Tab-separated table of C-alpha atoms and ligand atoms in Angstrom:
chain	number	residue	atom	x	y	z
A	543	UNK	CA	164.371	124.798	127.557
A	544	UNK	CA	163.780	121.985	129.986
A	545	UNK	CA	166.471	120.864	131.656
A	546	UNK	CA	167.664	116.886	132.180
A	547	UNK	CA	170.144	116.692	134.402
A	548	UNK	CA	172.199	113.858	133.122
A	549	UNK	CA	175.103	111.887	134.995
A	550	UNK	CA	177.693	110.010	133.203
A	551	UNK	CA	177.125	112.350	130.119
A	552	UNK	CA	180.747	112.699	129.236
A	553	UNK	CA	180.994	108.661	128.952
A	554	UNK	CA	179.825	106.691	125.841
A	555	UNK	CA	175.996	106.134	126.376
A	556	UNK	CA	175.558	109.528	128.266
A	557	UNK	CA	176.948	111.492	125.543
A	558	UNK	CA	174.809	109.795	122.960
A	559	UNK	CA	172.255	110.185	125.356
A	560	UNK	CA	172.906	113.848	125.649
A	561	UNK	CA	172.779	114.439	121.401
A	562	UNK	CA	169.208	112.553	121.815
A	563	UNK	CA	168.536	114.823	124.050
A	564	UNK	CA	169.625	118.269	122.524
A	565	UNK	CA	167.623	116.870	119.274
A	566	UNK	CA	164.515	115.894	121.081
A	567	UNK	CA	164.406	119.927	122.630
A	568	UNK	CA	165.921	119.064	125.875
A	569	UNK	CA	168.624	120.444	127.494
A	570	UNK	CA	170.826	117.686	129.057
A	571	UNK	CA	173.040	118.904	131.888
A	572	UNK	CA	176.195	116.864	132.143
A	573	UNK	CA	177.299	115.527	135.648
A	574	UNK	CA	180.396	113.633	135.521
A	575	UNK	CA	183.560	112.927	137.838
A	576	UNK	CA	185.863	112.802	134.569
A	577	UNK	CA	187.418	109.065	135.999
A	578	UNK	CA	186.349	107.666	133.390
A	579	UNK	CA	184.436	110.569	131.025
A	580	UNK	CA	185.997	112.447	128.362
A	581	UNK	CA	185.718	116.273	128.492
A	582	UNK	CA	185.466	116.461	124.773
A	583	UNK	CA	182.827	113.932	124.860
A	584	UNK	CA	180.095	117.403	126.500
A	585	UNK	CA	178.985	119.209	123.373
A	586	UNK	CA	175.027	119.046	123.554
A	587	UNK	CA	174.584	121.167	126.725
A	588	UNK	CA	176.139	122.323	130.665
A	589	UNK	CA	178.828	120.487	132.225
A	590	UNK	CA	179.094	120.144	136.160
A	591	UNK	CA	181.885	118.389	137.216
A	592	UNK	CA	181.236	116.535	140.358
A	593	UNK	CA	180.657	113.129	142.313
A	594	UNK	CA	177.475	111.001	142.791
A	595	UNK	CA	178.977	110.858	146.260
A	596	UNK	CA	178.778	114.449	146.857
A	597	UNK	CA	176.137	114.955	148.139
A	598	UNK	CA	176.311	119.203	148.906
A	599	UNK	CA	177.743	119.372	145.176
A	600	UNK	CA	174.662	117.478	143.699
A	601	UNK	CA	172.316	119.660	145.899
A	602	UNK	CA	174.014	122.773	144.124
A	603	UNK	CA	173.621	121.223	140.420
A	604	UNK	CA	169.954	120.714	141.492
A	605	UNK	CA	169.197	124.067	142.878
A	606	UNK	CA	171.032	125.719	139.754
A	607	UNK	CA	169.044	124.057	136.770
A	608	UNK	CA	166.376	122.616	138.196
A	609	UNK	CA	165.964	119.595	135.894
A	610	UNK	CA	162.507	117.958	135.224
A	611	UNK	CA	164.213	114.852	135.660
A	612	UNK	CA	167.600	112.738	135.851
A	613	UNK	CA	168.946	110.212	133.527
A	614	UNK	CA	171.571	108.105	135.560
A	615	UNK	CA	174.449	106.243	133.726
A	616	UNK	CA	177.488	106.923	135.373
A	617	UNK	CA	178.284	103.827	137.071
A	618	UNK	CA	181.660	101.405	136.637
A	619	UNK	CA	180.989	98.662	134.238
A	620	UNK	CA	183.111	96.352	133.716
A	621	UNK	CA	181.980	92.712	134.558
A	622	UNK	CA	185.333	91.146	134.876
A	623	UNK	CA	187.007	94.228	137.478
A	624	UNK	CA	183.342	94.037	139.403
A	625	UNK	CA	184.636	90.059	139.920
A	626	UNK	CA	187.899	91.581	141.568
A	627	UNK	CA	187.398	94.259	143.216
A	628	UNK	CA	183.906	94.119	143.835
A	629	UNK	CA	184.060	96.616	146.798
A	630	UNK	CA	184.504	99.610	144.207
A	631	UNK	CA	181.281	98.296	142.916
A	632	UNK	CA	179.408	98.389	145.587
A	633	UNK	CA	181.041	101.576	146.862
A	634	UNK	CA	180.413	103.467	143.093
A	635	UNK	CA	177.382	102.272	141.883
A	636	UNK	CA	175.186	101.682	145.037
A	637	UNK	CA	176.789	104.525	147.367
A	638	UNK	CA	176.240	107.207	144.599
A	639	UNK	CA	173.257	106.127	143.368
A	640	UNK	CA	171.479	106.166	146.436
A	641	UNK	CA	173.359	109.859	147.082
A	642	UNK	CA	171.971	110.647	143.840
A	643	UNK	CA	168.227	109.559	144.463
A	644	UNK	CA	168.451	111.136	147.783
A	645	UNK	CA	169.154	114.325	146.240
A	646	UNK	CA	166.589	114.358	143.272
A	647	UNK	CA	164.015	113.561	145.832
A	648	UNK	CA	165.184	116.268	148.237
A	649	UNK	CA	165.245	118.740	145.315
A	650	UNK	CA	161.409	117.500	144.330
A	651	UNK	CA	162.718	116.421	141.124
A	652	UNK	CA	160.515	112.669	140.710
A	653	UNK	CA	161.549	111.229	137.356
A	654	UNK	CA	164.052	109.253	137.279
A	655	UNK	CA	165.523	107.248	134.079
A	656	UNK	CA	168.180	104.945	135.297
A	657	UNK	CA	170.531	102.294	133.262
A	658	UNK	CA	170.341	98.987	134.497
A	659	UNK	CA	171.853	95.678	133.027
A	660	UNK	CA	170.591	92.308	131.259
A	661	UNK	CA	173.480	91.158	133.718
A	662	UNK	CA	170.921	91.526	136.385
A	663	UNK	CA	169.334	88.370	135.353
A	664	UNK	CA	172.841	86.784	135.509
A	665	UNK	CA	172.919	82.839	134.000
A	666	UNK	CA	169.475	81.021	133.060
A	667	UNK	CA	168.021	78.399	131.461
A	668	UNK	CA	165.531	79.877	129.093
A	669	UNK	CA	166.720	81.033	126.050
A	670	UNK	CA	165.330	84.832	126.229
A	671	UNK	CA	165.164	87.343	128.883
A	672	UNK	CA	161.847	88.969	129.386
A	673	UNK	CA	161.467	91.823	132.166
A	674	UNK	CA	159.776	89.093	134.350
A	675	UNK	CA	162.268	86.738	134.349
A	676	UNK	CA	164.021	86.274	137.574
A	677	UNK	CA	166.929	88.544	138.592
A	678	UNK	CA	170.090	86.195	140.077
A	679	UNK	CA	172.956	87.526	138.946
A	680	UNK	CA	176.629	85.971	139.027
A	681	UNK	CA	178.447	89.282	138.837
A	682	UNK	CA	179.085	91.919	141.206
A	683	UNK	CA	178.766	94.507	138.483
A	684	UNK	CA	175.271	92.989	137.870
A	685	UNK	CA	174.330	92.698	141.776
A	686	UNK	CA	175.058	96.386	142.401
A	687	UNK	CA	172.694	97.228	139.341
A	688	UNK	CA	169.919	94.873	140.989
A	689	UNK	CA	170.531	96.588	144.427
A	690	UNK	CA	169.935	100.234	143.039
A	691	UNK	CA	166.546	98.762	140.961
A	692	UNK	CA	165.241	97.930	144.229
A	693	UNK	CA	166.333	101.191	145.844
A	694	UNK	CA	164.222	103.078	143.068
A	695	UNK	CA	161.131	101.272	144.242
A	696	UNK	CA	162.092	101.720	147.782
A	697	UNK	CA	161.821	105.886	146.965
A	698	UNK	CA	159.036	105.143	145.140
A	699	UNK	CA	157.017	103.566	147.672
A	700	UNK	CA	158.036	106.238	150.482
A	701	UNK	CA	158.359	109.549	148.280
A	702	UNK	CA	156.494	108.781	144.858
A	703	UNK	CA	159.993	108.870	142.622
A	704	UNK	CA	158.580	107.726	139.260
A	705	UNK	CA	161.334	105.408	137.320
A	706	UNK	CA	162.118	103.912	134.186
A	707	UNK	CA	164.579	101.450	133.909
A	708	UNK	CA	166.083	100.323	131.260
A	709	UNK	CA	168.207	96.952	131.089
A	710	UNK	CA	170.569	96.985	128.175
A	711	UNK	CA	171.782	94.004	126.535
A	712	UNK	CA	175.103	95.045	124.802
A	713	UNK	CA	175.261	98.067	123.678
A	714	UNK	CA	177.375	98.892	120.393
A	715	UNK	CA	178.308	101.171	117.729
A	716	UNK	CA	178.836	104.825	117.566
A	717	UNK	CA	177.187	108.036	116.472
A	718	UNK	CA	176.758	107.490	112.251
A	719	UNK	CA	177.828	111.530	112.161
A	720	UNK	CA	181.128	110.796	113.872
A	721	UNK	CA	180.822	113.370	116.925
A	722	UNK	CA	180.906	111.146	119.689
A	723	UNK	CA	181.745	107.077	120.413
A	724	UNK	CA	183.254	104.146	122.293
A	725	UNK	CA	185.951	105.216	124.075
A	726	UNK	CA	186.988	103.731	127.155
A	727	UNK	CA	190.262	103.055	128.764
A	728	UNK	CA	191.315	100.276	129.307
A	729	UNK	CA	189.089	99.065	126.876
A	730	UNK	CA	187.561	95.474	127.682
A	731	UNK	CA	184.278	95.785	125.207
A	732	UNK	CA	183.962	93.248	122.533
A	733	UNK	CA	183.813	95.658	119.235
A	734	UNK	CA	186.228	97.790	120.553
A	735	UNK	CA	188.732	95.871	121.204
A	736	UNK	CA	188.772	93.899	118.058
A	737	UNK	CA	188.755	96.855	116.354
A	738	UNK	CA	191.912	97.822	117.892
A	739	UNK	CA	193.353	94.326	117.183
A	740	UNK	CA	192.207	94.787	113.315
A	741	UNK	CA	193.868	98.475	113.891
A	742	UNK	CA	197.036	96.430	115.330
A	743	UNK	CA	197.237	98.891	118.477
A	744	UNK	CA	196.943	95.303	120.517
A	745	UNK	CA	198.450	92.067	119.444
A	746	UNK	CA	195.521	90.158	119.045
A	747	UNK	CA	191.822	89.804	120.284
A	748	UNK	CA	191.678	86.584	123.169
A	749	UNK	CA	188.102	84.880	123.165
A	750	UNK	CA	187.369	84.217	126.669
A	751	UNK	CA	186.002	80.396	126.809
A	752	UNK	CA	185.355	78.402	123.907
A	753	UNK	CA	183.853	75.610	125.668
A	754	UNK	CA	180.549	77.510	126.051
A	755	UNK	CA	177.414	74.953	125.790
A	756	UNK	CA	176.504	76.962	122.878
A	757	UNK	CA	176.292	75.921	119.025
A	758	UNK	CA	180.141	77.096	118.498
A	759	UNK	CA	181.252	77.285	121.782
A	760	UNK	CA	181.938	80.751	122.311
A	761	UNK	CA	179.112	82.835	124.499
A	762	UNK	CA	176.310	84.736	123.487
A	763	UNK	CA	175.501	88.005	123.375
A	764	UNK	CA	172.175	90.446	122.201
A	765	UNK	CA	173.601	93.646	120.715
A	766	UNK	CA	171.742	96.919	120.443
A	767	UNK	CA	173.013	99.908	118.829
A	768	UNK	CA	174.358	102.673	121.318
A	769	UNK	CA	171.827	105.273	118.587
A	770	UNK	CA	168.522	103.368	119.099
A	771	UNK	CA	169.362	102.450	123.061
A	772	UNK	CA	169.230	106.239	123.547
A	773	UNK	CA	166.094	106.944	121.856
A	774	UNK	CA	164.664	104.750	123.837
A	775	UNK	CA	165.793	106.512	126.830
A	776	UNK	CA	163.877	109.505	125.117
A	777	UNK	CA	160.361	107.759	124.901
A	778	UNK	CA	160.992	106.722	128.720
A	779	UNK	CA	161.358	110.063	129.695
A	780	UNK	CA	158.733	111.187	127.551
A	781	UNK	CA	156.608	108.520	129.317
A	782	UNK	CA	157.150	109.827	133.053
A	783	UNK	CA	157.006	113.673	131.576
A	784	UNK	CA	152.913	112.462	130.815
A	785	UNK	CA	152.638	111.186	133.899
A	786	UNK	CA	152.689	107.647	133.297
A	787	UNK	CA	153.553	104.963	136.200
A	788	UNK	CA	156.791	103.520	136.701
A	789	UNK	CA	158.112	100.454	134.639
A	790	UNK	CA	160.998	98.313	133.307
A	791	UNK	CA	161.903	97.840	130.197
A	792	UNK	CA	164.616	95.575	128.022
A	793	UNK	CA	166.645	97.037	125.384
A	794	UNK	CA	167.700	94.325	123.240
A	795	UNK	CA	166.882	93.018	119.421
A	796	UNK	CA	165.845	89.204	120.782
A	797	UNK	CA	168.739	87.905	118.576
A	798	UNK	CA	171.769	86.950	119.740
A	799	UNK	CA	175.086	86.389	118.159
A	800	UNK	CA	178.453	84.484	119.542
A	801	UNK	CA	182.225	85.838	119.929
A	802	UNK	CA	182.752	83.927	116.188
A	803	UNK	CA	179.832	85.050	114.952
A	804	UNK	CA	181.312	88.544	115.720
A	805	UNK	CA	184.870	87.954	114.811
A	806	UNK	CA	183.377	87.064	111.083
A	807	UNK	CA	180.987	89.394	110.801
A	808	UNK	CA	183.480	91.992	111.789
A	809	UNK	CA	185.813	90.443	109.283
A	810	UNK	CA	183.272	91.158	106.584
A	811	UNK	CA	182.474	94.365	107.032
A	812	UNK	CA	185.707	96.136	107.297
A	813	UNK	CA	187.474	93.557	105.115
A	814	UNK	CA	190.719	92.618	107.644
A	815	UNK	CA	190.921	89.390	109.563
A	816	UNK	CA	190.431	90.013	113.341
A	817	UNK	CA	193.962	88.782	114.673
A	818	UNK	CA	192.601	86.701	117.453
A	819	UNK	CA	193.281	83.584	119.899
A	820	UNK	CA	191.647	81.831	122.200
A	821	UNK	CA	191.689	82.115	126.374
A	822	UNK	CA	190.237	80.934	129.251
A	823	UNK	CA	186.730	81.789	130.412
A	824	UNK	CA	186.038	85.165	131.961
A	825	UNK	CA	184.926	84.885	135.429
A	826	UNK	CA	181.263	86.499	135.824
A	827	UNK	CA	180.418	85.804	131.846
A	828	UNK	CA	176.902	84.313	131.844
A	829	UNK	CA	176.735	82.089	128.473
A	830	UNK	CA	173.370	83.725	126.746
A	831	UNK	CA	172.291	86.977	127.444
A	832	UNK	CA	169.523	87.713	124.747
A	833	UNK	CA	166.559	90.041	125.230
A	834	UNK	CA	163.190	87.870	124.501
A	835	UNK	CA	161.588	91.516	125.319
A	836	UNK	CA	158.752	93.672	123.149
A	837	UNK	CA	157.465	95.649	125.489
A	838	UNK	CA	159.900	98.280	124.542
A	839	UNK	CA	158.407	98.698	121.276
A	840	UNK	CA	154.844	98.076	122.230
A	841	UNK	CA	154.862	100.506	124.998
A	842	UNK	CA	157.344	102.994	124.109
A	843	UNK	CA	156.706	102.626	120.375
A	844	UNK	CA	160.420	102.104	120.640
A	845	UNK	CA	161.539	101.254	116.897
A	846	UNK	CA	165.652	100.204	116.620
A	847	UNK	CA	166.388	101.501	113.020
A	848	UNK	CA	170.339	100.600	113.646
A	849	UNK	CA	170.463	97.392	115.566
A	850	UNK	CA	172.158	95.360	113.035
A	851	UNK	CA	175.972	93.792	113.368
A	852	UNK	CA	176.633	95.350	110.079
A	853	UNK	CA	175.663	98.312	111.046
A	854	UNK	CA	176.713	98.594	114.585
A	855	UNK	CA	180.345	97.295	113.217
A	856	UNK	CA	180.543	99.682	110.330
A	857	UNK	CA	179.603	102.882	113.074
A	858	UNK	CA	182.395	101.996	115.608
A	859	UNK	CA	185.165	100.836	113.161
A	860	UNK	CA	184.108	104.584	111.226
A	861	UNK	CA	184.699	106.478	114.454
A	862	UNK	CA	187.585	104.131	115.513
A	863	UNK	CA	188.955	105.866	112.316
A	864	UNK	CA	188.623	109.244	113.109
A	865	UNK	CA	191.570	108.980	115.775
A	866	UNK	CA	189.446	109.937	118.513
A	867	UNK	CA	189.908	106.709	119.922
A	868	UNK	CA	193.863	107.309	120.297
A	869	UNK	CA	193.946	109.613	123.231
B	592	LIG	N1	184.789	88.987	125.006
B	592	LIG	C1	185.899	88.306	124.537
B	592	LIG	N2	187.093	88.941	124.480
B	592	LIG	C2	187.250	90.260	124.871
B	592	LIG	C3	186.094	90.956	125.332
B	592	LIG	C4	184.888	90.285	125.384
B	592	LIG	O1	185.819	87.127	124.180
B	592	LIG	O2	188.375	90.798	124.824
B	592	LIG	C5	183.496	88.306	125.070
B	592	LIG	C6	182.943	88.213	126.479
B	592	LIG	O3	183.394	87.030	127.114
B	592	LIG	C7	181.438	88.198	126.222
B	592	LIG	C8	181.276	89.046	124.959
B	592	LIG	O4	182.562	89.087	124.351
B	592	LIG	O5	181.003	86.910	125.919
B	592	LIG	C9	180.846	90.469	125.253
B	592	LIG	O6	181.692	90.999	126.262
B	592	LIG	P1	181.742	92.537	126.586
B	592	LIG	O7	182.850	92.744	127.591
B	592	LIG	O8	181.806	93.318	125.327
B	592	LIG	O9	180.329	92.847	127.240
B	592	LIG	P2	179.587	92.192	128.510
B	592	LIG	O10	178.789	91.034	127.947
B	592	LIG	O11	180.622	91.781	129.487
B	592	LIG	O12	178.720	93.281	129.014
């Protein structure tokens, strides 16, 4: 079967990523360092443990499978850390990206499906993101993204590496069969962590900034379900596999939703009040960050069937059941 060779595929996206991938007939080859990955997490296909900064160990995963292309998540992710220790951003993301392009190009392997951020476009004044809109972002987590989107065309332009990138808005929820989900520690996601406040294994969520120049104060944020985010990875790859040019794309549902709006819909749907208080801003939190994009679903015929807070809420508190979530 054809081989993707996926990175970050023990971490939450990657392994949902890999299921998508086992489904669609692929064979997704795990590469992951385990810092931050969950061995129990590989299930769909190969595991090679190993760095993005390794370069000889990368050349060996290459050489042994082959793949027809790479899907690239591992990365660090967490906008507030990127704010403090931004060097381990730029260090991660950028140094083992670049390792890893180097490597896929090296090993003739030209499609390339990488994970970039609506935090690239960091804060602006229109009201919905479209893959035009102008990249400035106020986060380090969101510059190193930027840096390795520009890297892509650089390899493009000098060794024809065909891309798609992807920029999520927030991704959520959890596979609806309850193999894999969120799981990342320390935990500093939205859902997650009021989850765990509802589940009382922390004392209470704290809403960072409620003096947001937004309708209730609290910031805004596009959520896309972790299910239909990887299917769209799918129709990317699908798209360079026919030989079609490179191209960004947003994945996002163009509505957007605030902390409270999240805290009651939350509330609703797994009937507990969200124990929660409220804190100072977060540094690096832009206010809005909603997707105004549809040329995920016009040119990928990308259709979300999942994207819903109901929905995305009711997957993650299901696998937050399951205990997974304890280790
Ligand atoms: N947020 C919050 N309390 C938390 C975690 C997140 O108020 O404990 C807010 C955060 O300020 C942002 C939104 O929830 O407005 C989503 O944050 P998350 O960390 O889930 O994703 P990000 O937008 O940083 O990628």
């Amino acid at each position: 079967m054809t081989k993707v060779l996926v990175t970050g595929g023990a971490g939450y996206i990657g392994s949902h990523a890999c299921k998508a991938l086992k489904a669609a007939g692929f064979t997704p080859v795990t590469f992951d360092n385990f810092v931050t990955g969950w061995r129990d997490a590989v299930k769909f296909g190969p595991c090679e443990e190993g760095d993005l900064t390794d370069r000889a160990r990368l050349d060996a995963v290459f050489a042994t499978h082959a793949p027809v292309a790479v899907m690239h998540f591992a990365a660090l992710s967490q906008v507030g850390e990127s704010m403090q220790v931004p060097g381990k951003y730029w260090h991660n993301n950028v140094t083992g990206s670049l390792t890893l392009i180097e490597a896929a190009v090296a090993a003739g392997c030209m499609n390339f499906v990488f994970s970039s951020t609506c935090a690239t476009y960091g804060e602006q004044d229109n009201v919905v993101l479209d893959e035009d809109s102008v990249q400035m972002p106020i986060n380090s987590y969101g510059s190193s993204k930027r840096a390795i989107e520009e890297i892509l065309r650089d390899f493009e332009a000098s060794d024809g590496l065909r891309h798609v990138i992807f920029r999520y808005f927030n991704v959520a929820g959890a596979d609806p069969e309850g193999e894999i989900g969120e799981h990342h520690r320390p935990e500093t996601h939205l859902i997650p962590v009021m989850l765990d406040a509802i589940d009382g294994k922390r004392p209470a969520l704290t809403v960072f900034g409620t003096d947001y120049d937004t309708p209730d104060g609290t910031c805004i944020r596009d959520y896309v379900h972790v299910c239909d985010l990887v299917d769209a990875h799918v129709l990317g790859l699908r798209r360079l596999l026919d030989g079609k040019g490179s191209r960004v794309f947003n994945l996002g549902t163009g509505t957007g939703f605030s902390v409270r709006e999240v805290i009651e819909q939350s509330n609703a749907v797994t009937n507990r009040a969200v124990p929660y208080e409220e804190g100072p801003r977060r540094p690096g939190d832009c206010t809005r960050l909603v997707s105004g994009s549809t040329r995920a679903e016009a040119e990928l015929g990308w259709t979300p069937t999942r994207s819903t807070l109901p929905v995305m809420i009711a997957d993650a508190w299901r696998w937050h059941q399951t205990g997974h979530y304890d280790k």
